[in-house]
């Protein structure tokens, strides 16, 4: 019998990432300002697209930062860029050209997403995406804002 152990990254693992539009995102600055949602996705994954369409809508009404990390490889970069523009996603998209980040995050299925608080701590890991996950995500974001407000008022 073989046992596999996966390490869940409990503190914010990224310092910077380059988007498909060649912008560099400095996470040390961003995650201290608002919660960060990292989603790993692929063009072939219909659940990924549903998740990111919903996250795009939620981002309009809730203050959180989103980075969508695509796992289709560098040969599909132009297709990924056109796809995201066609969906009118307003968040940043990066390409995990060698699936290095996917391995570092211990991802076995797509979509896989991570919500981090403003201190860089992992709040929740999501695998898959359902209406239950959406409701849970909204509750978690609401609780992060309540915690932030109460911390800042003391």
PDB file of C-alpha atoms in Angstrom:
ATOM      1  CA  UNK A   1       0.000   0.000   0.000  1.00  0.00           C
ATOM      2  CA  UNK A   2       1.276   3.448  -0.927  1.00  0.00           C
ATOM      3  CA  UNK A   3       0.237   6.536   0.972  1.00  0.00           C
ATOM      4  CA  UNK A   4       0.242   9.901  -0.709  1.00  0.00           C
ATOM      5  CA  UNK A   5       0.598  13.041   1.332  1.00  0.00           C
ATOM      6  CA  UNK A   6      -0.307  16.452   0.002  1.00  0.00           C
ATOM      7  CA  UNK A   7       0.758  19.624   1.666  1.00  0.00           C
ATOM      8  CA  UNK A   8      -1.922  22.275   1.666  1.00  0.00           C
ATOM      9  CA  UNK A   9      -0.329  25.661   1.412  1.00  0.00           C
ATOM     10  CA  UNK A  10      -1.715  27.520   4.410  1.00  0.00           C
ATOM     11  CA  UNK A  11       0.063  30.832   3.876  1.00  0.00           C
ATOM     12  CA  UNK A  12       0.141  32.828   0.705  1.00  0.00           C
ATOM     13  CA  UNK A  13       2.583  31.039  -1.631  1.00  0.00           C
ATOM     14  CA  UNK A  14       3.139  33.579  -4.406  1.00  0.00           C
ATOM     15  CA  UNK A  15       5.203  36.756  -4.370  1.00  0.00           C
ATOM     16  CA  UNK A  16       4.694  37.795  -7.986  1.00  0.00           C
ATOM     17  CA  UNK A  17       3.125  36.416 -11.133  1.00  0.00           C
ATOM     18  CA  UNK A  18       3.120  37.636 -14.725  1.00  0.00           C
ATOM     19  CA  UNK A  19      -0.232  37.811 -16.502  1.00  0.00           C
ATOM     20  CA  UNK A  20      -0.898  36.869 -20.127  1.00  0.00           C
ATOM     21  CA  UNK A  21      -0.912  40.622 -20.821  1.00  0.00           C
ATOM     22  CA  UNK A  22       2.652  40.886 -19.438  1.00  0.00           C
ATOM     23  CA  UNK A  23       1.664  42.736 -16.255  1.00  0.00           C
ATOM     24  CA  UNK A  24       3.467  41.766 -13.066  1.00  0.00           C
ATOM     25  CA  UNK A  25       1.260  41.328 -10.013  1.00  0.00           C
ATOM     26  CA  UNK A  26       2.944  41.882  -6.649  1.00  0.00           C
ATOM     27  CA  UNK A  27       0.945  39.811  -4.174  1.00  0.00           C
ATOM     28  CA  UNK A  28       2.723  41.290  -1.136  1.00  0.00           C
ATOM     29  CA  UNK A  29       0.872  44.504  -1.950  1.00  0.00           C
ATOM     30  CA  UNK A  30      -2.449  43.047  -3.071  1.00  0.00           C
ATOM     31  CA  UNK A  31      -3.294  40.512  -0.370  1.00  0.00           C
ATOM     32  CA  UNK A  32      -2.825  43.101   2.381  1.00  0.00           C
ATOM     33  CA  UNK A  33      -5.515  45.262   0.760  1.00  0.00           C
ATOM     34  CA  UNK A  34      -8.248  42.708   0.054  1.00  0.00           C
ATOM     35  CA  UNK A  35      -8.890  38.964   0.036  1.00  0.00           C
ATOM     36  CA  UNK A  36      -7.321  37.051  -2.857  1.00  0.00           C
ATOM     37  CA  UNK A  37      -9.024  34.310  -4.845  1.00  0.00           C
ATOM     38  CA  UNK A  38      -6.754  32.097  -6.963  1.00  0.00           C
ATOM     39  CA  UNK A  39      -8.461  29.800  -9.447  1.00  0.00           C
ATOM     40  CA  UNK A  40      -6.770  27.112 -11.544  1.00  0.00           C
ATOM     41  CA  UNK A  41      -8.669  26.405 -14.750  1.00  0.00           C
ATOM     42  CA  UNK A  42      -8.481  25.143 -18.349  1.00  0.00           C
ATOM     43  CA  UNK A  43     -10.320  25.882 -21.590  1.00  0.00           C
ATOM     44  CA  UNK A  44     -11.710  22.336 -21.803  1.00  0.00           C
ATOM     45  CA  UNK A  45     -13.165  22.484 -18.261  1.00  0.00           C
ATOM     46  CA  UNK A  46     -16.836  23.558 -18.374  1.00  0.00           C
ATOM     47  CA  UNK A  47     -17.057  23.757 -14.545  1.00  0.00           C
ATOM     48  CA  UNK A  48     -14.031  26.083 -14.575  1.00  0.00           C
ATOM     49  CA  UNK A  49     -15.749  28.430 -17.017  1.00  0.00           C
ATOM     50  CA  UNK A  50     -18.962  28.458 -14.954  1.00  0.00           C
ATOM     51  CA  UNK A  51     -16.960  29.196 -11.809  1.00  0.00           C
ATOM     52  CA  UNK A  52     -15.010  32.052 -13.375  1.00  0.00           C
ATOM     53  CA  UNK A  53     -18.123  33.569 -14.999  1.00  0.00           C
ATOM     54  CA  UNK A  54     -19.739  33.606 -11.541  1.00  0.00           C
ATOM     55  CA  UNK A  55     -16.616  34.979  -9.855  1.00  0.00           C
ATOM     56  CA  UNK A  56     -16.510  37.729 -12.486  1.00  0.00           C
ATOM     57  CA  UNK A  57     -20.082  38.701 -11.557  1.00  0.00           C
ATOM     58  CA  UNK A  58     -19.411  38.544  -7.803  1.00  0.00           C
ATOM     59  CA  UNK A  59     -16.322  40.684  -8.177  1.00  0.00           C
ATOM     60  CA  UNK A  60     -18.613  43.558  -9.227  1.00  0.00           C
ATOM     61  CA  UNK A  61     -20.390  43.602  -5.869  1.00  0.00           C
ATOM     62  CA  UNK A  62     -17.688  42.306  -3.489  1.00  0.00           C
ATOM     63  CA  UNK A  63     -14.188  43.656  -2.994  1.00  0.00           C
ATOM     64  CA  UNK A  64     -11.714  40.844  -3.636  1.00  0.00           C
ATOM     65  CA  UNK A  65      -8.806  40.267  -6.012  1.00  0.00           C
ATOM     66  CA  UNK A  66      -8.929  37.403  -8.519  1.00  0.00           C
ATOM     67  CA  UNK A  67      -6.141  35.704 -10.427  1.00  0.00           C
ATOM     68  CA  UNK A  68      -7.156  32.901 -12.783  1.00  0.00           C
ATOM     69  CA  UNK A  69      -4.247  30.585 -13.587  1.00  0.00           C
ATOM     70  CA  UNK A  70      -4.715  28.702 -16.835  1.00  0.00           C
ATOM     71  CA  UNK A  71      -3.336  25.169 -17.213  1.00  0.00           C
ATOM     72  CA  UNK A  72      -3.566  24.739 -21.007  1.00  0.00           C
ATOM     73  CA  UNK A  73       0.139  25.401 -21.663  1.00  0.00           C
ATOM     74  CA  UNK A  74       2.039  28.095 -23.522  1.00  0.00           C
ATOM     75  CA  UNK A  75       0.977  26.892 -26.990  1.00  0.00           C
ATOM     76  CA  UNK A  76      -2.586  27.989 -26.174  1.00  0.00           C
ATOM     77  CA  UNK A  77      -1.662  31.470 -24.892  1.00  0.00           C
ATOM     78  CA  UNK A  78      -3.345  33.359 -27.769  1.00  0.00           C
ATOM     79  CA  UNK A  79      -6.453  31.194 -27.501  1.00  0.00           C
ATOM     80  CA  UNK A  80      -6.639  31.779 -23.728  1.00  0.00           C
ATOM     81  CA  UNK A  81      -6.272  35.547 -24.210  1.00  0.00           C
ATOM     82  CA  UNK A  82      -9.054  35.634 -26.837  1.00  0.00           C
ATOM     83  CA  UNK A  83     -11.292  33.386 -24.742  1.00  0.00           C
ATOM     84  CA  UNK A  84     -11.005  35.570 -21.630  1.00  0.00           C
ATOM     85  CA  UNK A  85     -11.675  38.733 -23.630  1.00  0.00           C
ATOM     86  CA  UNK A  86     -14.705  37.070 -25.216  1.00  0.00           C
ATOM     87  CA  UNK A  87     -16.056  36.278 -21.755  1.00  0.00           C
ATOM     88  CA  UNK A  88     -15.317  39.869 -20.649  1.00  0.00           C
ATOM     89  CA  UNK A  89     -13.548  38.680 -17.517  1.00  0.00           C
ATOM     90  CA  UNK A  90     -12.212  41.702 -15.655  1.00  0.00           C
ATOM     91  CA  UNK A  91      -9.703  39.869 -13.474  1.00  0.00           C
ATOM     92  CA  UNK A  92      -6.093  38.973 -14.169  1.00  0.00           C
ATOM     93  CA  UNK A  93      -5.240  35.762 -16.013  1.00  0.00           C
ATOM     94  CA  UNK A  94      -1.870  34.024 -15.927  1.00  0.00           C
ATOM     95  CA  UNK A  95      -0.564  30.979 -17.746  1.00  0.00           C
ATOM     96  CA  UNK A  96       1.065  28.144 -15.806  1.00  0.00           C
ATOM     97  CA  UNK A  97       3.171  27.087 -18.791  1.00  0.00           C
ATOM     98  CA  UNK A  98       4.826  24.043 -17.196  1.00  0.00           C
ATOM     99  CA  UNK A  99       2.146  23.253 -14.560  1.00  0.00           C
ATOM    100  CA  UNK A 100       4.704  24.150 -11.879  1.00  0.00           C
ATOM    101  CA  UNK A 101       2.156  26.120  -9.833  1.00  0.00           C
ATOM    102  CA  UNK A 102      -0.382  23.343 -10.185  1.00  0.00           C
ATOM    103  CA  UNK A 103       2.106  20.917  -8.631  1.00  0.00           C
ATOM    104  CA  UNK A 104       3.110  23.390  -5.895  1.00  0.00           C
ATOM    105  CA  UNK A 105      -0.535  23.850  -4.911  1.00  0.00           C
ATOM    106  CA  UNK A 106      -1.131  20.074  -4.945  1.00  0.00           C
ATOM    107  CA  UNK A 107      -3.935  20.253  -7.476  1.00  0.00           C
ATOM    108  CA  UNK A 108      -5.395  17.018  -8.765  1.00  0.00           C
ATOM    109  CA  UNK A 109      -8.631  18.296 -10.345  1.00  0.00           C
ATOM    110  CA  UNK A 110      -9.958  21.404 -12.053  1.00  0.00           C
ATOM    111  CA  UNK A 111     -11.347  23.775 -11.096  1.00  0.00           C
ATOM    112  CA  UNK A 112      -9.390  24.192  -7.891  1.00  0.00           C
ATOM    113  CA  UNK A 113      -9.488  27.511  -6.098  1.00  0.00           C
ATOM    114  CA  UNK A 114      -8.052  29.095  -2.976  1.00  0.00           C
ATOM    115  CA  UNK A 115      -9.342  32.009  -0.912  1.00  0.00           C
ATOM    116  CA  UNK A 116      -6.776  33.912   1.170  1.00  0.00           C
ATOM    117  CA  UNK A 117      -7.476  36.604   3.762  1.00  0.00           C
ATOM    118  CA  UNK A 118      -5.727  39.981   4.031  1.00  0.00           C
ATOM    119  CA  UNK A 119      -3.010  38.453   6.193  1.00  0.00           C
ATOM    120  CA  UNK A 120      -2.175  35.906   3.512  1.00  0.00           C
ATOM    121  CA  UNK A 121      -3.685  32.930   5.347  1.00  0.00           C
ATOM    122  CA  UNK A 122      -5.635  30.255   3.516  1.00  0.00           C
ATOM    123  CA  UNK A 123      -9.334  30.539   4.364  1.00  0.00           C
ATOM    124  CA  UNK A 124     -10.728  27.830   2.088  1.00  0.00           C
ATOM    125  CA  UNK A 125      -9.720  25.495  -0.702  1.00  0.00           C
ATOM    126  CA  UNK A 126     -12.431  24.666  -3.243  1.00  0.00           C
ATOM    127  CA  UNK A 127     -12.282  21.676  -5.591  1.00  0.00           C
ATOM    128  CA  UNK A 128     -15.008  21.778  -8.217  1.00  0.00           C
ATOM    129  CA  UNK A 129     -17.670  24.464  -8.193  1.00  0.00           C
ATOM    130  CA  UNK A 130     -21.351  24.221  -7.291  1.00  0.00           C
ATOM    131  CA  UNK A 131     -24.106  26.547  -6.080  1.00  0.00           C
ATOM    132  CA  UNK A 132     -23.260  25.337  -2.548  1.00  0.00           C
ATOM    133  CA  UNK A 133     -19.628  26.419  -3.089  1.00  0.00           C
ATOM    134  CA  UNK A 134     -20.832  29.794  -4.346  1.00  0.00           C
ATOM    135  CA  UNK A 135     -22.966  30.345  -1.232  1.00  0.00           C
ATOM    136  CA  UNK A 136     -20.101  29.224   1.012  1.00  0.00           C
ATOM    137  CA  UNK A 137     -17.712  31.561  -0.823  1.00  0.00           C
ATOM    138  CA  UNK A 138     -20.029  34.553  -0.327  1.00  0.00           C
ATOM    139  CA  UNK A 139     -20.408  33.757   3.396  1.00  0.00           C
ATOM    140  CA  UNK A 140     -16.638  33.440   3.782  1.00  0.00           C
ATOM    141  CA  UNK A 141     -16.029  36.764   2.021  1.00  0.00           C
ATOM    142  CA  UNK A 142     -18.668  38.440   4.190  1.00  0.00           C
ATOM    143  CA  UNK A 143     -17.018  37.053   7.329  1.00  0.00           C
ATOM    144  CA  UNK A 144     -13.615  38.305   6.159  1.00  0.00           C
ATOM    145  CA  UNK A 145     -15.028  41.819   5.834  1.00  0.00           C
ATOM    146  CA  UNK A 146     -16.617  41.638   9.285  1.00  0.00           C
ATOM    147  CA  UNK A 147     -13.298  40.442  10.761  1.00  0.00           C
ATOM    148  CA  UNK A 148     -11.389  43.192   8.956  1.00  0.00           C
ATOM    149  CA  UNK A 149     -13.822  45.889  10.112  1.00  0.00           C
ATOM    150  CA  UNK A 150     -13.747  44.721  13.732  1.00  0.00           C
ATOM    151  CA  UNK A 151      -9.935  44.498  13.698  1.00  0.00           C
ATOM    152  CA  UNK A 152      -9.607  47.981  12.221  1.00  0.00           C
ATOM    153  CA  UNK A 153     -12.073  49.543  14.671  1.00  0.00           C
ATOM    154  CA  UNK A 154     -10.064  48.541  17.761  1.00  0.00           C
TER     155      UNK A 154
END
